[in-house]
Structure formats: structure tokens, C-alpha cells
Short mmCIF file of C-alpha atoms in Angstrom, two decimals:
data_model
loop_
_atom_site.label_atom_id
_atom_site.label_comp_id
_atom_site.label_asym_id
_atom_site.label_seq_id
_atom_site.Cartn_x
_atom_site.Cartn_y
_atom_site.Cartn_z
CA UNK A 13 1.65 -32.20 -12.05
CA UNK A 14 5.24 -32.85 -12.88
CA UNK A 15 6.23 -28.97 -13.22
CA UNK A 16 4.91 -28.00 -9.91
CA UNK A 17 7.85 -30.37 -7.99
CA UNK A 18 10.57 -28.61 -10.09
CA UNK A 19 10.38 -24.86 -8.98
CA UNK A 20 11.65 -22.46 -10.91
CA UNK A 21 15.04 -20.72 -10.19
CA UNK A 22 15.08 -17.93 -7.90
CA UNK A 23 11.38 -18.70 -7.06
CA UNK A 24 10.21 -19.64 -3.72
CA UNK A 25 8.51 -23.13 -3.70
CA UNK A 26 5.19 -21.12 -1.98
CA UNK A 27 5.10 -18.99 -5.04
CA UNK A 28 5.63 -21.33 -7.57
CA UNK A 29 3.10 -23.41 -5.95
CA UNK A 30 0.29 -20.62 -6.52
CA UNK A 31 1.19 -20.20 -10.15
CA UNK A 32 0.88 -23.74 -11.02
CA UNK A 33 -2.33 -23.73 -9.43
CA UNK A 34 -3.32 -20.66 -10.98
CA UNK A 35 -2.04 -22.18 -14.04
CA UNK A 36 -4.34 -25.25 -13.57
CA UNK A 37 -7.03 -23.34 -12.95
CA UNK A 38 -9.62 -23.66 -15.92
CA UNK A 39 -11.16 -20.03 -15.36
CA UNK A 40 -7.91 -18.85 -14.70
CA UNK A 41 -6.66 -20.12 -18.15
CA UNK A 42 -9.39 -18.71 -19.66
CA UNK A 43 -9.20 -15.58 -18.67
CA UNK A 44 -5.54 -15.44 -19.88
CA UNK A 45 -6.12 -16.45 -23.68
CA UNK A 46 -8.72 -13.88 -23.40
CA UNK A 47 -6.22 -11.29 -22.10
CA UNK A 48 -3.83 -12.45 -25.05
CA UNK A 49 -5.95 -12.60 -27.67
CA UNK A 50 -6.81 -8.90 -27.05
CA UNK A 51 -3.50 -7.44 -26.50
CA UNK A 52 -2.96 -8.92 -30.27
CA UNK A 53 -5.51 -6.71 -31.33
CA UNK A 54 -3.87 -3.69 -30.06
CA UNK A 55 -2.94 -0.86 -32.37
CA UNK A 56 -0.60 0.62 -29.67
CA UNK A 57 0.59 0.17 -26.10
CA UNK A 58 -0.04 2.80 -23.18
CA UNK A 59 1.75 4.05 -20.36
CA UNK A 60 -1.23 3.96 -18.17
CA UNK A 61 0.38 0.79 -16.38
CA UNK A 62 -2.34 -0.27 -13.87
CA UNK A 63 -4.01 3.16 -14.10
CA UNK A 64 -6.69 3.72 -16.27
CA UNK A 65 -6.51 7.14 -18.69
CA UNK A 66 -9.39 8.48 -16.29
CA UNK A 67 -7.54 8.48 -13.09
CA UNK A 68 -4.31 9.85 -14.42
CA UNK A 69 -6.76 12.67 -15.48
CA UNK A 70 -7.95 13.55 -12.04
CA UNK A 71 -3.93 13.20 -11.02
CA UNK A 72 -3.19 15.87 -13.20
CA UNK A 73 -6.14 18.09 -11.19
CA UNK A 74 -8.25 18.01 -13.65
CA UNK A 75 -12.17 17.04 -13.28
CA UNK A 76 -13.64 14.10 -15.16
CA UNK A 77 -16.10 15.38 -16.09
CA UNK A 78 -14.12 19.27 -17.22
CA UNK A 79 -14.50 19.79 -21.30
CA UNK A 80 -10.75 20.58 -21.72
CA UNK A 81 -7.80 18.43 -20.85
CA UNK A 82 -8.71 15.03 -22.01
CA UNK A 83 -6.47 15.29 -25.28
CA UNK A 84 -3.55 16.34 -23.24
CA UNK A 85 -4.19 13.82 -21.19
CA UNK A 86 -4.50 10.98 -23.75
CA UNK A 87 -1.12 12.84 -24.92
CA UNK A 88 0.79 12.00 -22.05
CA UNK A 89 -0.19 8.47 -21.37
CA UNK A 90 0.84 7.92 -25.31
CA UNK A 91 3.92 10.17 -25.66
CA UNK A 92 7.20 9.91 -23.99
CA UNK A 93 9.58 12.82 -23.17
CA UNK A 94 12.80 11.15 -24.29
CA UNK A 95 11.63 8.23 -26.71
CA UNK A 96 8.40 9.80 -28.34
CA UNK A 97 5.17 8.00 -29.63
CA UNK A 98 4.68 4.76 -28.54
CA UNK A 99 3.62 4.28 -32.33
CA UNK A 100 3.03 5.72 -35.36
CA UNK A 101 -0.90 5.14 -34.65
CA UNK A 102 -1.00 6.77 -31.54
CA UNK A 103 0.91 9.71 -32.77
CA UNK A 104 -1.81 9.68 -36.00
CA UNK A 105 -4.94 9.51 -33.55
CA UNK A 106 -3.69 12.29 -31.69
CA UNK A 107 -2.93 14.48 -34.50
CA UNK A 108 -6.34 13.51 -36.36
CA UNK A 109 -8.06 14.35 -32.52
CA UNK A 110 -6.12 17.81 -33.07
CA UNK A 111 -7.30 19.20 -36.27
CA UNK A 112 -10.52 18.12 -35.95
CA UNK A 113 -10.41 20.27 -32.28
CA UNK A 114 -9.00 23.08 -34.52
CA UNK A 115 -11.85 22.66 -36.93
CA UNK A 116 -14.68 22.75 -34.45
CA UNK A 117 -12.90 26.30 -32.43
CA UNK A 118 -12.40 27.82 -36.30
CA UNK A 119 -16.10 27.26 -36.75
CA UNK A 120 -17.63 28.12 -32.95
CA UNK A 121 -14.95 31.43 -33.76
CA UNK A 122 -16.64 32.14 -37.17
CA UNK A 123 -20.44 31.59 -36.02
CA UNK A 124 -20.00 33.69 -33.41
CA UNK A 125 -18.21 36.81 -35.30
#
């Protein structure tokens, strides 16, 4: 493979070694349209990084499996102090996710008086 004797700059020549092999790695490949082809399909990005929505709900203290928290939660992973939404989706969903919340307590509130 002629790009694996020209490393890359600033990359040692073990590294660049394992990502041409990775590279010419058939599953490997695959796996990466796959991961491409679905990030297309994204309406918006999170700020989960490499932790999923569920664990940054425990983090907060908060049980899985607790009936509150979960839209505050989704919140934070889609809302940034200083730059806001990620996108004008996410900041839909989570207003949508809201009313309908606001609904459902206006009704339990009128059943039960």
C-alpha cells in the first residue's frame, strides 16, 4: 500500500501503521460507511460525547429508572449555557416534550379536583 510508507505529519510511523491497517480492513470499512451514513441522517448533534443520555442521568443523581428528570436531562445534553440549542430541532422536541408534560399535569390536576 503506497500510503502506508508516507506517514502522515506529526504522526508516529506505529500509529499511522494501525490506521492504514484499520483502513484496509474490510469490516473495519464497513463499519465506517455505516457510521457515516447515519450521522447524515441526524436531525441534531448531542453533547453526550462518548456518554450515552442514560449515564449522564445517573451523574446528575438521578435513578434510571425515577419518573422525573429525564427531560431535564435530555435538556442539558442538547442545550448549551453560552451558545444555546444545538439546533432548531432539538430546541422544537424539547419544547413539544414540554407542553405535552404540561398537558398531562393540567389533566391528572383536573381529574383529581
Amino acid at each position: 500500500m503506497k500510503a502506508k510508507s508516507k506517514p502522515y505529519e506529526g504522526v508516529s510511523e506505529s500509529d499511522w501503521e494501525y490506521i492504514c491497517n484499520c483502513w484496509s480492513d474490510p469490516s473495519y470499512l464497513q463499519k465506517a460507511l455505516k457510521n457515516a451514513e447515519s450521522c447524515k441522517i441526524r436531525k441534531w448533534i448531542s453533547r453526550n460525547r462518548s456518554k450515552s443520555t442514560a449515564r449522564h442521568h445517573i451523574s446528575r443523581g438521578v435513578e434510571l429508572n425515577a419518573s422525573v428528570g429525564h427531560i431535564e436531562t435530555w435538556r442539558l445534553r442538547y442545550w448549551h449555557p453560552e451558545r444555546g440549542w444545538v439546533s432548531v430541532e432539538a430546541e422544537s422536541k424539547y419544547v413539544s416534550v414540554l407542553h405535552r408534560l404540561c398537558v398531562l399535569t393540567m389533566t391528572s390536576f383536573i381529574q383529581i379536583n
